[in-house]
Coordinates of C-alpha atoms and ligand atoms in Angstrom, one line a residue:
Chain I
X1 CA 71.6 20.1 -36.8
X2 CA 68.9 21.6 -39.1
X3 CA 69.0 24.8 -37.6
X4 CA 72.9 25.0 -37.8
X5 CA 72.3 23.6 -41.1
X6 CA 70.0 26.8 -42.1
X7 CA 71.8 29.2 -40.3
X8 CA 75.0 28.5 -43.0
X9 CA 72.7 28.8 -45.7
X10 CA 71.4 32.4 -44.2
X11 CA 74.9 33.4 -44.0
X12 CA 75.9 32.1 -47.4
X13 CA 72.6 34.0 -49.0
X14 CA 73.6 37.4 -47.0
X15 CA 77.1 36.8 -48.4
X16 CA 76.5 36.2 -52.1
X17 CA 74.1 39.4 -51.9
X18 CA 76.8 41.5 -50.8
X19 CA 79.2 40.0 -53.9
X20 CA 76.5 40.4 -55.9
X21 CA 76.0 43.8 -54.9
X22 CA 79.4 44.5 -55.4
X23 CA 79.2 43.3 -59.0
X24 CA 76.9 45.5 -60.1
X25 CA 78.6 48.4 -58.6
X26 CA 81.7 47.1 -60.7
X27 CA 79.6 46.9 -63.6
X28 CA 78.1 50.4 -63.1
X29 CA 81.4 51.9 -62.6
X30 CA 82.7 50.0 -65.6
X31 CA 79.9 51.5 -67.7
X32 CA 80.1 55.3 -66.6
X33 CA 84.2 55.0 -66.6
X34 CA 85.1 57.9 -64.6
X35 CA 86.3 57.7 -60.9
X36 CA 84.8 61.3 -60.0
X37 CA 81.5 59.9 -60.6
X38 CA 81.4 56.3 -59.6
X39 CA 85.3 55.0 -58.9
X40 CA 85.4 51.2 -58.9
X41 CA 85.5 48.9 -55.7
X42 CA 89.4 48.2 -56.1
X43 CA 90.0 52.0 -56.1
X44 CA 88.0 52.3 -53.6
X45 CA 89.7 49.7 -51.6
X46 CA 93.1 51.1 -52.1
X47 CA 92.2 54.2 -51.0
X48 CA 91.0 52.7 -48.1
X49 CA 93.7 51.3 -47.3
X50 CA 95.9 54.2 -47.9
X51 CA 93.6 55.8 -45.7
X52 CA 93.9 53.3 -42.8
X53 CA 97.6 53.6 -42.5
X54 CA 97.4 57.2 -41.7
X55 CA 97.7 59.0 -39.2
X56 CA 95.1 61.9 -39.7
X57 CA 92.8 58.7 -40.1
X58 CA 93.0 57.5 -36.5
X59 CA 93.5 61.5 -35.3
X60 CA 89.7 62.0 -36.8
X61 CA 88.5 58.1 -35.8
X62 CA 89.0 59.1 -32.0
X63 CA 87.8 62.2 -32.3
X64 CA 84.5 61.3 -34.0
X65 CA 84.1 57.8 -31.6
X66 CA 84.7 60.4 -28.4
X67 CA 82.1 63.0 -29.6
X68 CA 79.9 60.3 -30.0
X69 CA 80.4 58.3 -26.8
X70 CA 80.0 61.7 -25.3
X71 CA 76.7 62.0 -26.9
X72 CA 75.7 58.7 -25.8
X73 CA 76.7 58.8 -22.4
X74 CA 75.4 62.3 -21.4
X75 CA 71.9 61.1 -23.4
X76 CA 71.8 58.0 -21.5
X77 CA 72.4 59.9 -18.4
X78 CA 69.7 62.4 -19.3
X79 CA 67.2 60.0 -20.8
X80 CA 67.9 57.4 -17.9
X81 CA 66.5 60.6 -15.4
X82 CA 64.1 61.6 -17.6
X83 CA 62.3 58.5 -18.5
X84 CA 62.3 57.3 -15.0
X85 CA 60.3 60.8 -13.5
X86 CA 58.1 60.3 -17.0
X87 CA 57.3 56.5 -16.5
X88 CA 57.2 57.2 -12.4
X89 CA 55.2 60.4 -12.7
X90 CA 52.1 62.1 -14.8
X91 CA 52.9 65.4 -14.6
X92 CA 56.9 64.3 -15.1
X93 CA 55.5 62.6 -18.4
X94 CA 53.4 65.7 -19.3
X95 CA 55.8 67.8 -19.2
X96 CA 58.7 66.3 -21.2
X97 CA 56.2 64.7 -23.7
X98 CA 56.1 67.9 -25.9
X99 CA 59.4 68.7 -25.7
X100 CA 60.4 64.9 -26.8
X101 CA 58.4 65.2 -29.8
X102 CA 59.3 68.4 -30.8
X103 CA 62.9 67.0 -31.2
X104 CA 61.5 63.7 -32.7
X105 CA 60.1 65.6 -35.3
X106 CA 62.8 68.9 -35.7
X107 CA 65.2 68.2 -39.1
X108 CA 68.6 67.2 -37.8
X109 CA 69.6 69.8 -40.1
X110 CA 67.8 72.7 -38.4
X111 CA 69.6 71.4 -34.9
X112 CA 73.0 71.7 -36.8
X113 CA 72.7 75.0 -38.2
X114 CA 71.3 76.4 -35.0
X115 CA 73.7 74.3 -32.4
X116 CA 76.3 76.1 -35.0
X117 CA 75.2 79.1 -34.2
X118 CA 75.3 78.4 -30.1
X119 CA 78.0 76.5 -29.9
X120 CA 82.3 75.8 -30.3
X121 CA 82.9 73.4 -33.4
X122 CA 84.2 70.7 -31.3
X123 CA 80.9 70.5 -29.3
X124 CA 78.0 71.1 -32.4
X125 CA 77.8 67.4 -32.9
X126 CA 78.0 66.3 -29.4
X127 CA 75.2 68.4 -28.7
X128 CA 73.1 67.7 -32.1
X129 CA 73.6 63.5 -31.0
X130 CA 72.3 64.6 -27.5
X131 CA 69.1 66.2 -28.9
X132 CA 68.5 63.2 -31.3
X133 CA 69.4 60.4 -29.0
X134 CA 68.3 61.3 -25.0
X135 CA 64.2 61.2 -26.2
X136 CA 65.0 57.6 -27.8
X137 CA 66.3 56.6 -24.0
X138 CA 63.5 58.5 -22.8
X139 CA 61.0 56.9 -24.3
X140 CA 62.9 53.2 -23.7
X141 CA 63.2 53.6 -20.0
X142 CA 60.0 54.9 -19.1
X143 CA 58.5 52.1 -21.2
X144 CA 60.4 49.9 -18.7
X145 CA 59.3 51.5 -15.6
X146 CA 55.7 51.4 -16.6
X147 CA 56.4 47.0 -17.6
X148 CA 57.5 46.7 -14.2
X149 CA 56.0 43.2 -13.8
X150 CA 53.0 44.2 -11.1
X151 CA 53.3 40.7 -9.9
X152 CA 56.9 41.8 -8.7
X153 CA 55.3 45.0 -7.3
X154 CA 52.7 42.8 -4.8
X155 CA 55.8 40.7 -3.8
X156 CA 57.6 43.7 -2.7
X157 CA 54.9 45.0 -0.9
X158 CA 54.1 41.9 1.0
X159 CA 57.6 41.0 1.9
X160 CA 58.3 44.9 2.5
X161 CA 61.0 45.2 0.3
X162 CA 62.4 48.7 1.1
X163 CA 62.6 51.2 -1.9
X164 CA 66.6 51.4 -2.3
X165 CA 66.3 46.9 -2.2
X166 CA 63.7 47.5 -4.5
X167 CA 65.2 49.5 -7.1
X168 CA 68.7 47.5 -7.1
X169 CA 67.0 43.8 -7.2
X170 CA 63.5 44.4 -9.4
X171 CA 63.5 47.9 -11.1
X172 CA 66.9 48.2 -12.6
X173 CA 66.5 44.7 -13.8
X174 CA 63.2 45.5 -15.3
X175 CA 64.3 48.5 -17.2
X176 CA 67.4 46.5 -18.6
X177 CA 66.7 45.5 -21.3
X178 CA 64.7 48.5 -22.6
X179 CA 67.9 50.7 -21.6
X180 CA 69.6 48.5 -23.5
X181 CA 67.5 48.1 -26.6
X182 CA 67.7 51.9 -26.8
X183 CA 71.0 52.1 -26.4
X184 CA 71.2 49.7 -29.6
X185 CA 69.1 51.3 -31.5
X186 CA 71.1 54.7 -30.5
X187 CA 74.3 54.0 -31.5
X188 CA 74.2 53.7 -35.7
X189 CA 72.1 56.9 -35.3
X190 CA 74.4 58.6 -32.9
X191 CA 77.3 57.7 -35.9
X192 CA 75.1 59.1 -38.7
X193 CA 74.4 62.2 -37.0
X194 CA 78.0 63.2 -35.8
X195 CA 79.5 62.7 -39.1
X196 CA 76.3 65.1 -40.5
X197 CA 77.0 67.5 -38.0
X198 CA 80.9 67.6 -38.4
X199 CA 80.3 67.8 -42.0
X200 CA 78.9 71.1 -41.1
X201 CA 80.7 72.5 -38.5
X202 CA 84.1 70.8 -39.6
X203 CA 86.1 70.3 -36.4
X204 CA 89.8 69.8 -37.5
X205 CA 89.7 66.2 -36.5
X206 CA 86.4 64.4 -37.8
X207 CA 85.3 62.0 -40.0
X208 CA 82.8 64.1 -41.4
X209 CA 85.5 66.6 -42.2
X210 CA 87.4 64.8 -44.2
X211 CA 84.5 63.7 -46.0
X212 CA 83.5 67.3 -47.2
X213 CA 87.0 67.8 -47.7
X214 CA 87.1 64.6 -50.2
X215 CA 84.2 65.6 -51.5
X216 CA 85.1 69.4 -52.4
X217 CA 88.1 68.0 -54.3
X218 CA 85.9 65.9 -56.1
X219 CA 88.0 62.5 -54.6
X220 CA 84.8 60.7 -55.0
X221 CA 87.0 57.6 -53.9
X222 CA 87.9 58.9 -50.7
X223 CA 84.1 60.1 -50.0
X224 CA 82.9 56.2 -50.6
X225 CA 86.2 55.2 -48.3
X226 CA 85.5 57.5 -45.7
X227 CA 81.9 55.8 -46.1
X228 CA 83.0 52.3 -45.4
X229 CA 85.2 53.2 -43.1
X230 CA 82.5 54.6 -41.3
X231 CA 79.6 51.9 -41.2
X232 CA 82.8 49.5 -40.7
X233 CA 83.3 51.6 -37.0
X234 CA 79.5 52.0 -36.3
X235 CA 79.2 48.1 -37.0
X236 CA 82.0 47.6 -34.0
X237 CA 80.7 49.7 -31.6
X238 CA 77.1 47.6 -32.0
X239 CA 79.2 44.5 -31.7
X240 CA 81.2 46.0 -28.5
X241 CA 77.4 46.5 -26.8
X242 CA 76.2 43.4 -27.9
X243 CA 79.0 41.8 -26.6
X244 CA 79.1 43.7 -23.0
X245 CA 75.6 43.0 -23.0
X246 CA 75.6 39.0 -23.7
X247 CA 74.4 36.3 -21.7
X248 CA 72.2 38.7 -18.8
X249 CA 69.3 36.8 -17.4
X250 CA 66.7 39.5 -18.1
X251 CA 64.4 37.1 -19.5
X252 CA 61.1 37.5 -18.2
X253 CA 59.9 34.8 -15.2
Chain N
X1 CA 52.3 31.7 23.1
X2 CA 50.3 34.3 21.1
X3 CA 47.4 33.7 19.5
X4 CA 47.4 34.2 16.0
X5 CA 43.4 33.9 15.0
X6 CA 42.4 36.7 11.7
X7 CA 38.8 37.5 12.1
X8 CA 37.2 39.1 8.9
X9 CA 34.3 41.4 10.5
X10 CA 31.5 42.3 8.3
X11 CA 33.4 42.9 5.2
X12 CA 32.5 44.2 1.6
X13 CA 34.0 44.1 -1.4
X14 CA 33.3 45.2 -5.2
X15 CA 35.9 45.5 -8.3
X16 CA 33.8 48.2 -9.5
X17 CA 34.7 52.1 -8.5
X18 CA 30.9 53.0 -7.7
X19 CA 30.3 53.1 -4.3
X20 CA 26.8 53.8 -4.7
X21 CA 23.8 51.9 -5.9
X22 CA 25.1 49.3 -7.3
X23 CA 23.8 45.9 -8.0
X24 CA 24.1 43.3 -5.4
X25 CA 26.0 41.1 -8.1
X26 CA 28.8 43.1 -8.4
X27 CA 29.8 42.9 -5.1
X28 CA 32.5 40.2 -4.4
X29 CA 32.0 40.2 -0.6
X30 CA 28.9 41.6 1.3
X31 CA 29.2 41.6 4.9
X32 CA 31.0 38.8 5.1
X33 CA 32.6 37.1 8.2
X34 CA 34.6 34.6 8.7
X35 CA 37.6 33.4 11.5
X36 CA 39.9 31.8 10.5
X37 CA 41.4 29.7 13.9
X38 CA 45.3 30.4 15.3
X39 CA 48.3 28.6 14.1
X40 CA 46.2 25.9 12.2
X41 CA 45.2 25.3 8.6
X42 CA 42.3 26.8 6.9
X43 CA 41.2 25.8 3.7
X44 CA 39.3 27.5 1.5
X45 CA 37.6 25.4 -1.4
X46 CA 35.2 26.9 -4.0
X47 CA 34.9 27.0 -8.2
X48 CA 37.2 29.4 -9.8
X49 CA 36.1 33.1 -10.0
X50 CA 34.0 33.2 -6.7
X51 CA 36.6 35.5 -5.0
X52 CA 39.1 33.1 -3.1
X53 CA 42.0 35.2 -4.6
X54 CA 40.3 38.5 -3.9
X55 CA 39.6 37.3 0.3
X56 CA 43.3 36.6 0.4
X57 CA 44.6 40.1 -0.9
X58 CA 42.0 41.6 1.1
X59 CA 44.1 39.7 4.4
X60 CA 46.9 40.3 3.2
X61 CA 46.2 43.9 2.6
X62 CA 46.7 44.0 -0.9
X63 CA 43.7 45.3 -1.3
X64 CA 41.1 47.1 0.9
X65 CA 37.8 46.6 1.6
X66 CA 35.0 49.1 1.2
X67 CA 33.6 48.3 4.7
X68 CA 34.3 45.7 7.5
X69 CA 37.9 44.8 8.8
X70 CA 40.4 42.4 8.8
X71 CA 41.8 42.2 12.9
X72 CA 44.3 39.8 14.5
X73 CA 43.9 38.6 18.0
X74 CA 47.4 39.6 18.7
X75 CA 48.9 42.3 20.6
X76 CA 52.3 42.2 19.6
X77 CA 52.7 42.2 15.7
X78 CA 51.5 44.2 13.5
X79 CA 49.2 43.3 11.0
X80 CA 50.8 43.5 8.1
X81 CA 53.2 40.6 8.9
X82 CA 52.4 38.2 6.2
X83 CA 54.0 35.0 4.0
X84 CA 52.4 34.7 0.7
X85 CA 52.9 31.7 -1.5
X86 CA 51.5 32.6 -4.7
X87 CA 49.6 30.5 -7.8
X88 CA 53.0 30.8 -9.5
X89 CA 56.7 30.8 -7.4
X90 CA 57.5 34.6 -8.3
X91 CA 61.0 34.2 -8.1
X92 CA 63.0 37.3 -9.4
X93 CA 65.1 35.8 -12.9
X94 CA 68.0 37.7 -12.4
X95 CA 68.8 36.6 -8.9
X96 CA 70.2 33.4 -7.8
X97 CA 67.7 31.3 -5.3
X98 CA 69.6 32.1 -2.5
X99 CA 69.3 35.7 -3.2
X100 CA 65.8 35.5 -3.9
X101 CA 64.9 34.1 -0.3
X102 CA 67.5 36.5 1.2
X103 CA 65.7 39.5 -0.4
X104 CA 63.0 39.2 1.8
X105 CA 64.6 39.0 4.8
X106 CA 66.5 42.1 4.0
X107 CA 63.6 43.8 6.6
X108 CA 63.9 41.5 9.4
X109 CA 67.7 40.1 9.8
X110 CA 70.9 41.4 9.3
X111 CA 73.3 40.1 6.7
X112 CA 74.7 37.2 8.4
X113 CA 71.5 35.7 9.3
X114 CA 69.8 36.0 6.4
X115 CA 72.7 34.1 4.9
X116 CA 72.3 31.2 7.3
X117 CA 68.3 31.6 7.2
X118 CA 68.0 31.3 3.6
X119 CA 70.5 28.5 3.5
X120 CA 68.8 26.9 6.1
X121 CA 65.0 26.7 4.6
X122 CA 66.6 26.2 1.1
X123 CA 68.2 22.8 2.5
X124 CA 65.2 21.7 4.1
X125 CA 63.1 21.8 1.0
X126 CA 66.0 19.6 -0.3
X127 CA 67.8 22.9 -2.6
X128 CA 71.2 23.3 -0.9
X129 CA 73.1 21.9 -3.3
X130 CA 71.3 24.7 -6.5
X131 CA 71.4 27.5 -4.3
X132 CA 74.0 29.1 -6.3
X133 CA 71.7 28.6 -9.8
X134 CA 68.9 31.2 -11.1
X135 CA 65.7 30.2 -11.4
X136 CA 65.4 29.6 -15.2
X137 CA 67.7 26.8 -14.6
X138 CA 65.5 24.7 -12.7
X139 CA 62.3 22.5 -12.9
X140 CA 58.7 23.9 -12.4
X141 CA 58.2 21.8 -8.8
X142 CA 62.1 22.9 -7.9
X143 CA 61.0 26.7 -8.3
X144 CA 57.9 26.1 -6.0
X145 CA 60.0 24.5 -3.4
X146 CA 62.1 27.8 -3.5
X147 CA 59.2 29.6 -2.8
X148 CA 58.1 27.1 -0.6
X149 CA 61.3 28.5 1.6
X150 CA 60.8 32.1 0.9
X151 CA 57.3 31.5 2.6
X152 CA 58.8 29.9 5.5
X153 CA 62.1 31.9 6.0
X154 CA 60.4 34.6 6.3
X155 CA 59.6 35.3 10.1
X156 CA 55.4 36.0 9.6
X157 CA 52.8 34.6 12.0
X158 CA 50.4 33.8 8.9
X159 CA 50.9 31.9 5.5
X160 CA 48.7 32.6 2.7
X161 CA 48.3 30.6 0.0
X162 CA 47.0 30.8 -3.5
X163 CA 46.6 27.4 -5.5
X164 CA 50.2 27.2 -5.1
X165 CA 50.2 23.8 -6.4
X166 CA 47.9 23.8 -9.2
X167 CA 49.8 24.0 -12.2
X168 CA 51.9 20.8 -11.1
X169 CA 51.6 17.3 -12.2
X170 CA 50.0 14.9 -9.3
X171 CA 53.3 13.3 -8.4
X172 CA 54.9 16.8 -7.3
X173 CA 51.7 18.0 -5.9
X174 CA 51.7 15.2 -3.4
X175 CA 55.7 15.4 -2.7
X176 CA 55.1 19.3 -2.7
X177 CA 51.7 19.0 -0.4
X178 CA 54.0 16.7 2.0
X179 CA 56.9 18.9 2.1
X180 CA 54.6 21.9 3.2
X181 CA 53.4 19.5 6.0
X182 CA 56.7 18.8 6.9
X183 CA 57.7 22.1 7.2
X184 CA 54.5 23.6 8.7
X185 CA 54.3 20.6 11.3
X186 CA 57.5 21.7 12.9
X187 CA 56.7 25.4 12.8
X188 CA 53.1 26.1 12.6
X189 CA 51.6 29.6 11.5
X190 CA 48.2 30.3 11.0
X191 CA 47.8 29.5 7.2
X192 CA 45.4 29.6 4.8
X193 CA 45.3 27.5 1.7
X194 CA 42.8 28.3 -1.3
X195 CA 42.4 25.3 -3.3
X196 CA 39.8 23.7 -5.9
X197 CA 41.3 20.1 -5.5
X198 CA 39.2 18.5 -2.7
X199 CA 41.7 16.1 -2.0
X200 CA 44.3 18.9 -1.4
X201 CA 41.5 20.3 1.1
X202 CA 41.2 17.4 3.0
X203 CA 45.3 16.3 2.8
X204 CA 46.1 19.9 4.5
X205 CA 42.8 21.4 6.1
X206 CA 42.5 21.5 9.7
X207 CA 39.3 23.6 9.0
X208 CA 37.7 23.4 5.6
X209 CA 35.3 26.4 4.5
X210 CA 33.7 25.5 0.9
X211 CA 32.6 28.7 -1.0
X212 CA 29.4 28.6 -3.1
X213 CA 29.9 29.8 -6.4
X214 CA 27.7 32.7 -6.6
X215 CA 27.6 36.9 -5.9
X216 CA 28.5 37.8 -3.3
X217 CA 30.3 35.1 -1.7
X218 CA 28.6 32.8 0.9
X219 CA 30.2 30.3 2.9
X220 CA 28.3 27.0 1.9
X221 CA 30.0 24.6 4.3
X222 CA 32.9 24.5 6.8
X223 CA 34.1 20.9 7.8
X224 CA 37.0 19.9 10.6
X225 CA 39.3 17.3 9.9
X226 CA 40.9 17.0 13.3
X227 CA 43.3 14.2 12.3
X228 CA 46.9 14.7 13.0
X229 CA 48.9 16.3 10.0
X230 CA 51.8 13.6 10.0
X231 CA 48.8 10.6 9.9
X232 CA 46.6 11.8 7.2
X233 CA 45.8 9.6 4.1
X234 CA 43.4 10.4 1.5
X235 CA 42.0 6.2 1.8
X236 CA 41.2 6.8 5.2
X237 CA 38.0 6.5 6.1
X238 CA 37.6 9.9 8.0
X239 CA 39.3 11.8 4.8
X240 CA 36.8 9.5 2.4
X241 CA 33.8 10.7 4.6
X242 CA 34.9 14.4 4.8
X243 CA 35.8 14.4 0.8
X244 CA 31.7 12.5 -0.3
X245 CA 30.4 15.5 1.5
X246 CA 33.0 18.2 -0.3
X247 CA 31.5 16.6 -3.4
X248 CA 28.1 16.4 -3.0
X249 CA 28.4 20.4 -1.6
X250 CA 30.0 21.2 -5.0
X251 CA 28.5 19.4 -7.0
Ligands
LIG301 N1 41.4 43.2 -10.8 C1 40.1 42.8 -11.0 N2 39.2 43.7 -11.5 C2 37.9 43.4 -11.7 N3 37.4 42.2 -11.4 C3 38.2 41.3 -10.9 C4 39.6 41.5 -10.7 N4 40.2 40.4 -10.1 C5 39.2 39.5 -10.0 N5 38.0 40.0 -10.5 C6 36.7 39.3 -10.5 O1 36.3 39.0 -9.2 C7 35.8 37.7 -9.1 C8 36.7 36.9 -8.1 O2 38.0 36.7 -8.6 P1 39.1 35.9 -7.8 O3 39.1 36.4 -6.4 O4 40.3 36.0 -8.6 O5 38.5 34.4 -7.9 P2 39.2 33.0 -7.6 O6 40.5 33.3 -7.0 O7 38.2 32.4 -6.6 O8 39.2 32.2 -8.8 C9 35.9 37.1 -10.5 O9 34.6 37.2 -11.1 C10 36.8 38.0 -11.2 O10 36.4 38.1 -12.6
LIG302 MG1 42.4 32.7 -7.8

């Protein structure tokens, strides 16, 4: 009961922060009283509204969610390869290491203007998501190759577990959760980072589009809709993992 | 029927990666020997740290010695054909118990017998009705039974055991001790136990070798308790004679 009991009371503090937050955005607003600079929360809420009822708003939500389930899936496939030679291997490990950090470290902006230069509109922030995401999996999975419990290691030697039984029952279960702590930590980045790069490269259908094209028209409403629109989608797609993800046994033994 | 005697020949042993010079402490096992007698149980007693673990993954080829070799008077297996019930029950979390005896059948038995195998062991060790349940849903001495069945399901010629029933509370040591009896009486392997609980020694030892606690190992005692398995009783007089003089030895 008490921890039901303190649970409500988190949820109630998290929710009076956000009213209060709200507040003082009304207040601000109230204070500078002009909508280019700092429109208030009902404006903003009617524009987003009148934003979610049209069409060019879905056209660039499933454009922007495919580039970036693109990017996530070819990263994971990439990174899932990649960290397994690196956790598996020395010399796998030494030779993707520097190339891992040199993305770590590269401004997402210098990735955009050159994948700009290289590549069709449509693909630039598929490709800048790849670059930013695939060394995250990297790193995740061959962390989990290298916590294979050694305990589980002995038991398939004695028993003479073969290498295919092996992988399927004791390394894929292993690497779970890492995989799937990466891919959580992935996806509010991989949202970020599309909507950067179609601000950019402007695909016709994007998010990030419309934001620049708010923005150049000085809709300053529409920019902060776009916005919330935005974390509002990145929120559901951690929920959708989370929920896929619920209730595995990877608990350690 | 074959005889299943492991002779360890003049072996040495060291944690540390010098091979050369090194001091006479560091070695484990110095040419060592010791047999350990077909299809009975040997027991291994001696304080913690004095290498009982490291002699048991040297058998099981786990790890290898620096000199001197493990051999098995048999002409038909090989000799890597091993059951190891560990200090803990190793089960695999994300696997049902059934699957987690049928994984290590998958090298010996085809589908449908590891099916009936695993079923079979897992309902005499009194789990058929959780076979369907994963491990985290069941007690501490219910996990150990499942390994327990993994040990015996598995078609090996020796059992090797580590303390496997250490971390229990004494009523599920003694129903866990007397299950093993059961299920070793009616298909005997050449085991070996390694225990620090003398009256574990004595319940399950056909041959008792007590290891003195110092570099490398010697063998301080070895004892034979030639009572049948089904008849033991730790107030017996035999067992009370046999366990005065563990005592005194460790002591
Ligand atoms: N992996 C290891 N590396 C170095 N030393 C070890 C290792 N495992 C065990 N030892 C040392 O070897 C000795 C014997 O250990 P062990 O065989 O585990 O003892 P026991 O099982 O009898 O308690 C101990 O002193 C221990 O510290
Ligand atoms: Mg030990």
């Amino acid at each position: 009961m008490k921890a039901s009991f303190s649970r409500a009371k988190i949820v109630f503090i998290s929710v009076l922060s956000a009213i209060v937050f709200i507040l003082i955005w009304k207040l601000v607003s109230l204070r500078i009283g002009t909508d280019i600079i700092l429109p208030s929360p009902e404006t903003v809420l009617l524009r987003l509204l009148k934003i979610l009822i049209s069409v060019k708003f879905w056209f660039a939500v499933g454009a922007t969610a495919l580039r970036i389930l693109y990017g996530l899936v070819i990263s994971f496939i990439v990174g899932f390869f990649a960290g397994f030679a690196c956790g598996k291997n020395v010399y796998a490990n030494a030779i993707l290491s520097p190339i891992i950090s040199i993305t770590r470290t590269t401004p997402v902006m210098s990735i955009i203007l050159l994948a700009m230069i290289w590549f069709k509109t449509d693909f630039v922030p598929v490709f800048v998501s790849i670059l930013m995401i695939f060394p995250i999996i990297t790193a995740n999975v061959s962390q989990g190759v290298k916590n294979i419990d050694k305990r589980f290691i002995e038991l398939g030697q004695v028993y003479h577990i073969g290498r295919f039984d092996f992988f399927i029952n004791i390394t894929l279960p292993s690497i779970a959760p890492f995989v799937f702590a990466g891919l959580r930590s992935s996806i509010g980045l991989a949202w970020k980072v599309v909507i950067a790069a179609e601000v950019l490269s402007q695909p016709i259908k994007a998010i990030g589009t419309n934001l620049q094209f708010s923005q150049m028209n000085l809709e300053t409403a529409d920019v902060i809709a776009w916005t919330v629109a935005a974390v509002i989608l990145g929120r559901i797609s951690e929920r959708i993992l989370d929920f896929v993800v619920r209730n595995k046994r990877w608990e350690s033994p | 029927m074959s005889d299943h005697t492991i002779m360890l020949d003049n072996i040495t042993f060291s944690y540390s990666d010098r091979t050369d010079n090194i001091a006479e402490s560091s070695y484990v096992f110095k040419n060592f020997n010791i047999e350990f007698p077909s299809d009975k149980v040997s027991v291994i007693l001696g304080p913690s740290g004095c290498g009982k673990t490291t002699l048991l993954n040297i058998i099981g080829g786990l790890l290898s010695p620096l000199e001197g070799k493990v051999s098995f008077n048999n002409t038909t297996q090989t000799s890597d054909n091993f059951s190891i019930l560990f200090q803990e029950p190793r089960l695999l979390p994300w696997r049902t118990i059934r699957k987690n005896v049928e994984i290590v059948l998958k090298s010996k038995f085809d589908k449908q017998l590891r099916r009936e195998t695993a079923e079979h062991y897992l309902s005499l060790v009194g789990l058929k009705d959780s076979m369907n349940l994963y491990p985290s849903e069941l007690s501490g001495g219910m996990r150990q039974r499942v390994a327990i069945a993994r040990a015996f399901a598995y078609p090996a010629d020796t059992i090797l055991m580590d303390e496997p029933f250490q971390a229990l509370d004494i009523k599920l040591k003694q129903e866990l001790r007397a299950l093993f009896t059961k299920l070793w009486v009616e298909d005997k392997r050449t085991a070996i136990l390694v225990t620090h609980d003398i009256n574990e020694a004595v319940m399950l030892g056909d041959e008792i070798f007590v290891f003195a606690g110092e570099r490398p190992v010697k063998i301080a005692g070895k004892f034979v308790n030639d009572e049948p398995h089904m008849n033991r009783n730790s107030e017996s007089k035999k067992s009370n004679i046999i366990q005065k003089k563990l005592y005194s030895l460790l002591a």
